Coordinates of C-alpha atoms in Angstrom, one line a residue:
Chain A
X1086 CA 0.2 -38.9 -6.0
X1087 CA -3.5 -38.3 -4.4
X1088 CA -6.2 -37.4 -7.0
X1089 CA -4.0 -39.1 -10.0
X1090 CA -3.7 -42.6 -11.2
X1091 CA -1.5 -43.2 -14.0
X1092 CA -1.6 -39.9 -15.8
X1093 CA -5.0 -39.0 -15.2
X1094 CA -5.9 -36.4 -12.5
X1095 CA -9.1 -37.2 -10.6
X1096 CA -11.7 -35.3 -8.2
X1097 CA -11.5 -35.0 -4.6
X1098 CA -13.7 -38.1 -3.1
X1099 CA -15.1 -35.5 -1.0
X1100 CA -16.0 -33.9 -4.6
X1101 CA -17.7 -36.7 -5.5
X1102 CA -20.0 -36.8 -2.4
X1103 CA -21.1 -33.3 -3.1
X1104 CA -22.3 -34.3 -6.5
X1105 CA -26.2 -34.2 -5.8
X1106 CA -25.8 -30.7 -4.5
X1107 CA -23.7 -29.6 -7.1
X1108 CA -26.2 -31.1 -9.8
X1109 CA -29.4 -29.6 -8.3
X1110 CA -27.3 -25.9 -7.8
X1111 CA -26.5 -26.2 -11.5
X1112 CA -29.9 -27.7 -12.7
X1113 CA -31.0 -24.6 -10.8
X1114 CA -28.6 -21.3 -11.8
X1115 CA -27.4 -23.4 -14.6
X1116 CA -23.8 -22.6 -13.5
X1117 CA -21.7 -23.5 -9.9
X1118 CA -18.4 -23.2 -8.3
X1119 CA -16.5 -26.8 -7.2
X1120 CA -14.9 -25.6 -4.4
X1121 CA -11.3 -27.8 -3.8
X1122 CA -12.0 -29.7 -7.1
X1123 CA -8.1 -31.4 -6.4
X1124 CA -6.0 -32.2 -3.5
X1125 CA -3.9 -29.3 -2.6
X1126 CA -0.2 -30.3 -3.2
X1127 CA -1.8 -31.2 -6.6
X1128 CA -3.5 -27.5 -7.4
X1129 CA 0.0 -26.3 -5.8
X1130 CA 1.6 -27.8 -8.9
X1131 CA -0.7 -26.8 -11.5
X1132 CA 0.2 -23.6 -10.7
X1133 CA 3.7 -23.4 -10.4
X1134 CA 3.3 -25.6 -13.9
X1135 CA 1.1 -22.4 -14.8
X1136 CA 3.6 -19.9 -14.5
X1137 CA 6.2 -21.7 -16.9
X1138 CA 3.8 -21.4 -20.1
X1139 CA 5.0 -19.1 -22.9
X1140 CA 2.3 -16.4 -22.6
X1141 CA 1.6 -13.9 -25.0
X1142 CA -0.8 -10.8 -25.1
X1143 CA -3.9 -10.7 -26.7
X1144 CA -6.3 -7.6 -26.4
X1145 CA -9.3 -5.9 -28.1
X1146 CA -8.4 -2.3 -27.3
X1147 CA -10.7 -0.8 -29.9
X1148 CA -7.5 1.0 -31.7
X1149 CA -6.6 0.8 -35.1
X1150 CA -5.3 -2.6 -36.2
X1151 CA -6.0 -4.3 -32.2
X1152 CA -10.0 -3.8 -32.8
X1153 CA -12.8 -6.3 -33.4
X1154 CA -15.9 -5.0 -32.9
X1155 CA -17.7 -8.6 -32.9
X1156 CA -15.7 -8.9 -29.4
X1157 CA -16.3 -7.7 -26.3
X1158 CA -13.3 -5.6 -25.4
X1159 CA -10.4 -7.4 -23.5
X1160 CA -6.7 -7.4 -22.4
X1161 CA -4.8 -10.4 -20.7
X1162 CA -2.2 -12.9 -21.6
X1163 CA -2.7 -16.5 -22.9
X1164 CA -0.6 -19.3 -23.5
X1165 CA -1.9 -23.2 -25.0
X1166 CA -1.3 -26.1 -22.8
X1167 CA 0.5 -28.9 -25.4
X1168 CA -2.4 -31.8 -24.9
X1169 CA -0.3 -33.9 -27.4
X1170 CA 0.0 -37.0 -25.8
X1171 CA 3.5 -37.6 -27.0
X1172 CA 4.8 -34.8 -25.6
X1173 CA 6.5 -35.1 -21.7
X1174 CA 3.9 -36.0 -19.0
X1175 CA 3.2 -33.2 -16.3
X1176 CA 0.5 -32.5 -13.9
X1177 CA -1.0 -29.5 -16.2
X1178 CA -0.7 -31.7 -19.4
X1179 CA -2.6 -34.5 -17.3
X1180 CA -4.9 -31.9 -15.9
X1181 CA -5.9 -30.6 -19.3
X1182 CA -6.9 -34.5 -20.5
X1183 CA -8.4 -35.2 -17.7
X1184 CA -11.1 -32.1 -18.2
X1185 CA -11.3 -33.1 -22.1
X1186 CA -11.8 -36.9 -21.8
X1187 CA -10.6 -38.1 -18.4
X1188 CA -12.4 -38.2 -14.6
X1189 CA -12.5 -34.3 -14.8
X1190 CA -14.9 -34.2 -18.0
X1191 CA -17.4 -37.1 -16.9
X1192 CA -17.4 -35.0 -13.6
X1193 CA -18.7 -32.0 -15.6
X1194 CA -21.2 -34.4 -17.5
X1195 CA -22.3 -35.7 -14.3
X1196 CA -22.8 -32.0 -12.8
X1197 CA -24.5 -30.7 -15.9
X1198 CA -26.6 -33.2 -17.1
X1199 CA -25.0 -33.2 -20.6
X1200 CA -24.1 -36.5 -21.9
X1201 CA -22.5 -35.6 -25.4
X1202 CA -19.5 -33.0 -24.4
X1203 CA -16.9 -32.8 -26.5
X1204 CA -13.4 -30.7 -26.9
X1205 CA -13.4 -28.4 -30.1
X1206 CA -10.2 -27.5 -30.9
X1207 CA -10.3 -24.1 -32.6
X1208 CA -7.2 -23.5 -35.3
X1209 CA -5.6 -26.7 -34.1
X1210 CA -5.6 -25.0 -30.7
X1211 CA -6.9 -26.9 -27.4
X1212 CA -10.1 -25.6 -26.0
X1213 CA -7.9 -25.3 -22.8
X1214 CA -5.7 -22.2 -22.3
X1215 CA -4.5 -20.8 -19.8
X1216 CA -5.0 -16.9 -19.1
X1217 CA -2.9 -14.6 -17.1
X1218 CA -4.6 -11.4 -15.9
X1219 CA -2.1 -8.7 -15.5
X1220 CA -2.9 -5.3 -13.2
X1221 CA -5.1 -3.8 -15.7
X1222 CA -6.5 -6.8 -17.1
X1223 CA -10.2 -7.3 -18.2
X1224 CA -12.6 -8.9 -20.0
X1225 CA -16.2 -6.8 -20.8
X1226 CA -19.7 -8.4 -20.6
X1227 CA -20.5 -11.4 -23.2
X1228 CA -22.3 -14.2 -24.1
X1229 CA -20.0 -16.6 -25.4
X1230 CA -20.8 -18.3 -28.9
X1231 CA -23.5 -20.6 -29.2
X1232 CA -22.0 -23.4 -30.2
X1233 CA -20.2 -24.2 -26.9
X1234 CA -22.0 -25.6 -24.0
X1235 CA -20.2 -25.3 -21.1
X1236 CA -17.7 -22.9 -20.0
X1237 CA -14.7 -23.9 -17.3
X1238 CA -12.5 -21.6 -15.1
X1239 CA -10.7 -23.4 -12.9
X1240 CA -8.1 -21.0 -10.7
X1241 CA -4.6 -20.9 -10.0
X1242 CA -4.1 -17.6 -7.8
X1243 CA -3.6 -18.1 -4.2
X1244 CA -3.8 -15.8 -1.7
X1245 CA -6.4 -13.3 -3.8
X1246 CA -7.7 -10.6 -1.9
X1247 CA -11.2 -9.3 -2.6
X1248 CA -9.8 -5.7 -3.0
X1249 CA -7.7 -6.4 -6.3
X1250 CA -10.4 -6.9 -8.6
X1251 CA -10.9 -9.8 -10.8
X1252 CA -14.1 -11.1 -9.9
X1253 CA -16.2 -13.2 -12.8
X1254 CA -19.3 -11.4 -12.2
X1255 CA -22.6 -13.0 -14.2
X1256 CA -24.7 -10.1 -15.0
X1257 CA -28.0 -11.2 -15.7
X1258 CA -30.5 -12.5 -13.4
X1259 CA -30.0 -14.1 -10.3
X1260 CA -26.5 -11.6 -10.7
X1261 CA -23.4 -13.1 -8.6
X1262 CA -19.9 -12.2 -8.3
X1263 CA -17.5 -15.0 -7.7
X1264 CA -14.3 -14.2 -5.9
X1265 CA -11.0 -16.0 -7.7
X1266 CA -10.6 -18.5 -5.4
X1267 CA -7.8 -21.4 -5.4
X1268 CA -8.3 -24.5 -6.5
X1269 CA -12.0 -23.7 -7.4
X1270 CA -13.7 -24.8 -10.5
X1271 CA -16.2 -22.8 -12.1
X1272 CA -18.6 -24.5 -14.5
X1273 CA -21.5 -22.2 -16.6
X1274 CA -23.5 -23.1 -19.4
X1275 CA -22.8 -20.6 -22.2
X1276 CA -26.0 -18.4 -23.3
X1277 CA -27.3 -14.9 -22.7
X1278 CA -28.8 -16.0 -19.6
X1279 CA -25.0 -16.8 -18.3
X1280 CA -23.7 -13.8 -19.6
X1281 CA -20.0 -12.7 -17.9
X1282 CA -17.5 -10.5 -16.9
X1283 CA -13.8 -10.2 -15.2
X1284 CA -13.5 -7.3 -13.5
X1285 CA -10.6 -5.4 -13.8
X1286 CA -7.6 -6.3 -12.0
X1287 CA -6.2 -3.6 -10.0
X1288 CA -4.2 -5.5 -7.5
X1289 CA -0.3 -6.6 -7.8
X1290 CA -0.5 -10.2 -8.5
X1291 CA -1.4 -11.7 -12.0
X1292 CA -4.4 -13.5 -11.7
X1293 CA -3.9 -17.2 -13.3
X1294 CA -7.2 -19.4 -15.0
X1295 CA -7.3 -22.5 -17.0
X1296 CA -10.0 -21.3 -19.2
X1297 CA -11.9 -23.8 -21.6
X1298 CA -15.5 -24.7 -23.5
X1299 CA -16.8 -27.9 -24.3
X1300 CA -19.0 -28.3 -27.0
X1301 CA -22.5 -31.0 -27.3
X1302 CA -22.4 -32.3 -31.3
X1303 CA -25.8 -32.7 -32.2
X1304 CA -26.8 -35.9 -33.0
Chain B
X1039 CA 2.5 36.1 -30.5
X1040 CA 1.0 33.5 -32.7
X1041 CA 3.3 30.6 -33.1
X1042 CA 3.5 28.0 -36.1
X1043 CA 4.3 24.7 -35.6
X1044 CA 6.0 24.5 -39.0
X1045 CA 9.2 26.1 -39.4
X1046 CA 10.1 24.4 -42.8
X1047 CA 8.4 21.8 -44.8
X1048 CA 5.2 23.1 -44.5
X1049 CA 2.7 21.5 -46.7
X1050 CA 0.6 23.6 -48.4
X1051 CA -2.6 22.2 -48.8
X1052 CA -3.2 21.1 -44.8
X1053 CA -4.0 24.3 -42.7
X1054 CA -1.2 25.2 -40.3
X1055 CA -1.1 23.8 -36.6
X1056 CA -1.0 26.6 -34.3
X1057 CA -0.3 27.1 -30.7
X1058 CA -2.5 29.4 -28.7
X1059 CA -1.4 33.0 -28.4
X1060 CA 0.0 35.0 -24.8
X1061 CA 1.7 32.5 -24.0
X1062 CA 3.4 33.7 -20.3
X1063 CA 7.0 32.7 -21.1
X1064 CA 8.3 34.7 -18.4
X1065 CA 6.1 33.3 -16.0
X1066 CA 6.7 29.9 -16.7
X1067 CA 9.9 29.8 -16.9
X1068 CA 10.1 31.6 -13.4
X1069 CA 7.5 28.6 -12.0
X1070 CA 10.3 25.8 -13.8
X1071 CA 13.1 27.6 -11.9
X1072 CA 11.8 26.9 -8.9
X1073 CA 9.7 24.0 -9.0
X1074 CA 11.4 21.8 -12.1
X1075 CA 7.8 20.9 -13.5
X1076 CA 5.5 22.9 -15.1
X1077 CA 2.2 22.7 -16.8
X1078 CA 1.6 24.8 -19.6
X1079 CA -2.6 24.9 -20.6
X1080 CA -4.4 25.6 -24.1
X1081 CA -1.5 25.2 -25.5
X1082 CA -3.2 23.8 -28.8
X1083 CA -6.2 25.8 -30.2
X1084 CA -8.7 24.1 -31.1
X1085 CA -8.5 23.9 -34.9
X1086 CA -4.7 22.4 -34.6
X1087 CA -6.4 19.7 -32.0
X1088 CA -9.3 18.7 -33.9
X1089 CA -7.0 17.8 -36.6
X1090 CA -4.8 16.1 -34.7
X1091 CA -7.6 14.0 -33.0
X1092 CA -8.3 13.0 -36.4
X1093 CA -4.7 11.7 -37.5
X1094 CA -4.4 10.0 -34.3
X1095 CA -7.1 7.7 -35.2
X1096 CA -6.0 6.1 -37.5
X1097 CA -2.7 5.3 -36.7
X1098 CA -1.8 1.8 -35.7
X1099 CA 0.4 1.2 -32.6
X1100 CA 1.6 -1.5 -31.0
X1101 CA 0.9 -2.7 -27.7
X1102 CA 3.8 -2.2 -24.8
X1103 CA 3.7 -4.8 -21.7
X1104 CA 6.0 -7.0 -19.7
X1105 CA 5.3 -10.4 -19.7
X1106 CA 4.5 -12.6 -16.8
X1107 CA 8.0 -13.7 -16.7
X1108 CA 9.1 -10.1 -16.7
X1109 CA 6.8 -9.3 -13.9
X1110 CA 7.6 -12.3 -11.7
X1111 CA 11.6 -11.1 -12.3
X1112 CA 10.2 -8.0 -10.6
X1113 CA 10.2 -5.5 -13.6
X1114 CA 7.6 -2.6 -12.5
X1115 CA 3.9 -3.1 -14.4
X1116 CA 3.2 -1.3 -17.1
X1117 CA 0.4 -1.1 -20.2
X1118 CA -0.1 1.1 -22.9
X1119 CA 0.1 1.2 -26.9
X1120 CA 2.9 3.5 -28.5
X1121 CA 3.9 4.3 -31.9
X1122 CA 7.2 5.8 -32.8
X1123 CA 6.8 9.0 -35.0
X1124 CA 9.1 9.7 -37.9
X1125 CA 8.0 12.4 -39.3
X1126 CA 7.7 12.8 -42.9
X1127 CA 9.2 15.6 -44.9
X1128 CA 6.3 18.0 -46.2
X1129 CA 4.1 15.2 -45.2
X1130 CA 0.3 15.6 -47.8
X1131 CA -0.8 12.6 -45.6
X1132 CA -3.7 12.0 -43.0
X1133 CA -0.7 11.8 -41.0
X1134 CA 0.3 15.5 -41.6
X1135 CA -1.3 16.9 -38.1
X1136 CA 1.4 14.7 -36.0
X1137 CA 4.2 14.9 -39.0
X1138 CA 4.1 18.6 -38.1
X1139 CA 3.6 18.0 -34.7
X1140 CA 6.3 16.1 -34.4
X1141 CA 8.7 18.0 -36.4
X1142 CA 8.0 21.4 -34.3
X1143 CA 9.2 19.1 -31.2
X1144 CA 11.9 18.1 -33.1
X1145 CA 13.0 21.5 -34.1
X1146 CA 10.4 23.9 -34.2
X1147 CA 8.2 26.4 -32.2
X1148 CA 7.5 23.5 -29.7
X1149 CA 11.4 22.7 -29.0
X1150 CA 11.7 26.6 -28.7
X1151 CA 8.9 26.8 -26.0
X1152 CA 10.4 24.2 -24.0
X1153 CA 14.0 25.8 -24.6
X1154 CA 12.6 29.4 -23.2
X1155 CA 11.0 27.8 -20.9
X1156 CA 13.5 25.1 -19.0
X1157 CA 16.3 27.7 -19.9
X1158 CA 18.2 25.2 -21.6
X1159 CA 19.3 25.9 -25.0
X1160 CA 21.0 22.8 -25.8
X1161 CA 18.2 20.6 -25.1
X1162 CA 17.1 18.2 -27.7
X1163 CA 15.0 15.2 -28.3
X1164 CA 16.0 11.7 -28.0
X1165 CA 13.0 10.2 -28.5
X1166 CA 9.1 11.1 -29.4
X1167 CA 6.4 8.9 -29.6
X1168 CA 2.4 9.1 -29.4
X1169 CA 0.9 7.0 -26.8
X1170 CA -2.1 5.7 -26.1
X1171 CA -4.1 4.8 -22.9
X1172 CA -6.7 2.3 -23.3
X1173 CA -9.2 0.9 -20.4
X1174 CA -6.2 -1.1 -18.5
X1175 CA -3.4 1.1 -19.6
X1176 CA -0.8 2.1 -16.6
X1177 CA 2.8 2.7 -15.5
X1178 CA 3.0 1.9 -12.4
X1179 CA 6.8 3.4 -12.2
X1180 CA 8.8 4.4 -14.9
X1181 CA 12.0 5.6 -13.4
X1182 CA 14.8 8.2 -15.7
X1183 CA 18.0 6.3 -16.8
X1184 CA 19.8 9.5 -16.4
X1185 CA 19.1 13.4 -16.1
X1186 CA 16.7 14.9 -18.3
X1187 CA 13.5 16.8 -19.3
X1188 CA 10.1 14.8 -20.2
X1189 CA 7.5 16.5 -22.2
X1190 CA 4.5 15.4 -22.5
X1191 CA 1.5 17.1 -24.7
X1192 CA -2.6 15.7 -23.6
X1193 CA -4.5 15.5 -27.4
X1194 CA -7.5 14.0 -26.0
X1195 CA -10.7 16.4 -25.8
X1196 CA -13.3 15.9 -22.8
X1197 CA -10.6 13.2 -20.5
X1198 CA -12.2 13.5 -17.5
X1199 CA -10.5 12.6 -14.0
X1200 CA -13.3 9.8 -13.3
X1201 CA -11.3 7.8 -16.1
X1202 CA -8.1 7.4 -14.3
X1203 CA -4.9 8.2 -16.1
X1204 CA -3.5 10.1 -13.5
X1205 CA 0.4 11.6 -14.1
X1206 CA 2.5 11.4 -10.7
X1207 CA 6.0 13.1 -11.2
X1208 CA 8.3 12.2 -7.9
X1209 CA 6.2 12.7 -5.0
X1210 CA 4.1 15.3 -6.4
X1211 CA 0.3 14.0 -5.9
X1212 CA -1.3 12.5 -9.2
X1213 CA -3.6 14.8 -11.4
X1214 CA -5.5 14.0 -14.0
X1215 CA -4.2 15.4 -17.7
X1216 CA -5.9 18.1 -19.4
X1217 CA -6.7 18.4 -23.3
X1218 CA -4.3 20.6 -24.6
X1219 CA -1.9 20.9 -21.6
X1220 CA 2.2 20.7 -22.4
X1221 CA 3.7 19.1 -19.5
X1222 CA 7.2 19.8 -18.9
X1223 CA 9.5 18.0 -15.9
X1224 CA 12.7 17.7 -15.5
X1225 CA 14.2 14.5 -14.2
X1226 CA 17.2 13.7 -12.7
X1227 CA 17.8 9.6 -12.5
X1228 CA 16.5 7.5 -10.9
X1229 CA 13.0 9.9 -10.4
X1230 CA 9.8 7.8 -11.0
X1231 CA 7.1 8.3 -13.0
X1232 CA 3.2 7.0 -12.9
X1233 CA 0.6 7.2 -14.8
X1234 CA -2.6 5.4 -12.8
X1235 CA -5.1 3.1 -14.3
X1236 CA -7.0 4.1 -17.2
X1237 CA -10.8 2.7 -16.5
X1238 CA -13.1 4.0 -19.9
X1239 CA -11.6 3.0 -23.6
X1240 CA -10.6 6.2 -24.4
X1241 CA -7.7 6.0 -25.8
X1242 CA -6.0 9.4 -23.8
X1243 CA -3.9 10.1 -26.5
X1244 CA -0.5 11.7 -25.3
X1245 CA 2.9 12.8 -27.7
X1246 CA 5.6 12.5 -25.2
X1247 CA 9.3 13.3 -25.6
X1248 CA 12.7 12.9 -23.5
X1249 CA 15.4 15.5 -24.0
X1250 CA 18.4 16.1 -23.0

């Protein structure tokens, strides 16, 4: 299969060639979009993959008993992607090790400049999830904590049109508003200077992410 | 004609819920003769919904939403956060705004209002609930198993029509909801509902019934 071998998944070459660029965008903005990050049939499967997660809701509606105020407000769905390496190989199981400790993650070190990035998983859970943004779905301005580094959103929703919402919008200077597009990989470094939104969906079509945060230990 | 919510079970120490006076219950039920939906404004005055506001906050409900499965099996979208309200006998409670409430729609003054005014005598409730709208909340069809009459009470102060949370009965154009407003509609099945998306936090607050 192109862009794996054995059960790691692997950039595009034509990634790989872009790397300059993409190191002197991010050295500059201190985020950027890797357009294509896998071949196509792969991404294809990653989704499909995608859709068979258990999801569940989570939200921060600001009622009584679904409310914390440390939180930026949101409402989406979320499901873990099983990274146990004893459980059955699949393209979004490989996927998810390759962004933790495979090709994937020494792409993102190469890209960023950060040498030390580690997976943290929080409650036993993978930094990796994957979200599903319903009609209605949103997440308000933050920050992020400051203990992460570097924020990925790589998408899984083809066909998005502009009109349905769902933008990640960074709302501090230089502002930009990213469009959900497939197969793309967005890469930030957390901080108040990268601070973010997903606009609200208002579209018919759920709008699927794998959504993760790597970490630098200090030394 | 000054209306109690309380027929029995009052409890003595909260101050009595009371819908606004003139009501024009000839009128209405003339305009739900002819055009089976009928909104009904000021119903609440403005003691009885300040109390209310107040219960309503500190409930707890529980959020209502397919799942992605669901949606991809082509099950309508919908959002919103409901609680189910059992009223409590002469309720003492912070709760004692929507225990009486709820108990007048169950068989009280409100019941009778929407018996005058539907012209149906044998109506009764099936099911009342208090829901609540938060920034995402919609229904984007909700479609009567069988023939009935919906009633629906706004117990939000200030909702303006900039925040979405638009009603849509049949093919009647959507409006926004006004504090204090009884919506009543009848239903036959199959007729859809829709309530449009809800853009500030809110929550519109709504107690919402389905008799037949």
């Amino acid at each position: 299969m192109p862009g794996m071998s054995g059960t790691s998944i692997a950039p595009r070459d034509a990634v790989l060639d872009r790397l300059p660029a993409l190191r002197a965008q991010f050295a500059e903005r201190r985020r950027v979009v890797v357009e294509e990050l896998l071949p196509c049939n792969l991404t294809e499967q990653l989704a499909e993959e995608l859709k068979t997660l258990r999801f569940e809701r989570v939200a921060n509606s600001g009622l009584s008993g679904s409310s914390n105020a440390h939180c930026a407000p949101f409402w989406y769905y979320t499901a873990q992607v099983e990274a146990d390496p004893r459980a059955q190989p699949s393209p979004l199981r490989a996927f998810v090790r390759s962004v933790l400790r495979g090709p994937i993650h020494d792409l993102i070190e190469a890209i960023t400049g950060f040498r030390r990035l580690r997976d943290r998983p929080f409650k036993g859970r993978p930094t990796l999830v994957a979200h599903a943004y319903p009609r209605g779905g949103y997440v308000e301005a933050h920050s992020d904590g400051t203990h992460d580094r570097v924020g990925i959103v790589f998408h899984l929703s083809r066909h998005w049109e502009e009109a349905w919402g769902g933008q990640l919008r960074f709302t501090e200077e230089p502002t930009e508003t990213l469009l959900p597009t497939f197969g793309a990989m967005h890469l930030f470094e957390f901080g108040p200077g990268n601070r973010h939104e997903v606009a609200m969906i208002t579209g018919p079509e759920l709008r699927y992410t794998l959504h993760g945060r790597l970490f630098e230990p200090r030394l | 004609m000054r209306l109690s919510l309380f027929r029995r079970h009052a409890p003595a120490a909260a101050d009595p819920l009371l819908l606004s006076p003139d009501l024009p219950i000839a009128g209405l039920r003339e305009r739900f003769g002819l055009q089976k939906r009928v909104e009904i404004p000021g119903l609440l005055s403005a003691a009885s919904a300040n109390a209310i506001a107040h219960a309503v906050a500190k409930r707890r409900f529980e959020c209502r939403a397919p799942l992605p499965a669901d949606l991809a099996r082509g099950t309508p979208s919908y959002m919103y956060y409901e609680d189910s309200v059992r009223p409590h006998r002469a309720c003492r409670r912070a709760c004692a705004p929507i225990c009486a409430m709820t108990r007048s729609l169950s068989d009280g003054a409100l019941l009778a209002l929407v018996r005058d005014v539907t012209a149906d005598a044998t109506l009764k409730p099936t099911t009342i609930s208090l829901r609540a709208y938060v920034k995402g909340s919609h229904v984007d069809s909700s479609a009567a198993a069988e023939r009935g009459v919906d009633v629906a009470l706004c117990l939000t102060p200030g909702w303006e029509a900039a925040f979405g949370g638009h009603l849509s009965f049949g093919d009647e154009p959507p409006a926004a909801p006004h504090f204090g407003s009884l919506y009543i509609v009848e239903r036959r099945a199959g007729d859809a509902s829709t309530l449009s998306l809800v853009n500030q936090h809110g929550p519109l607050v709504m107690l919402g019934a389905w008799l037949h």
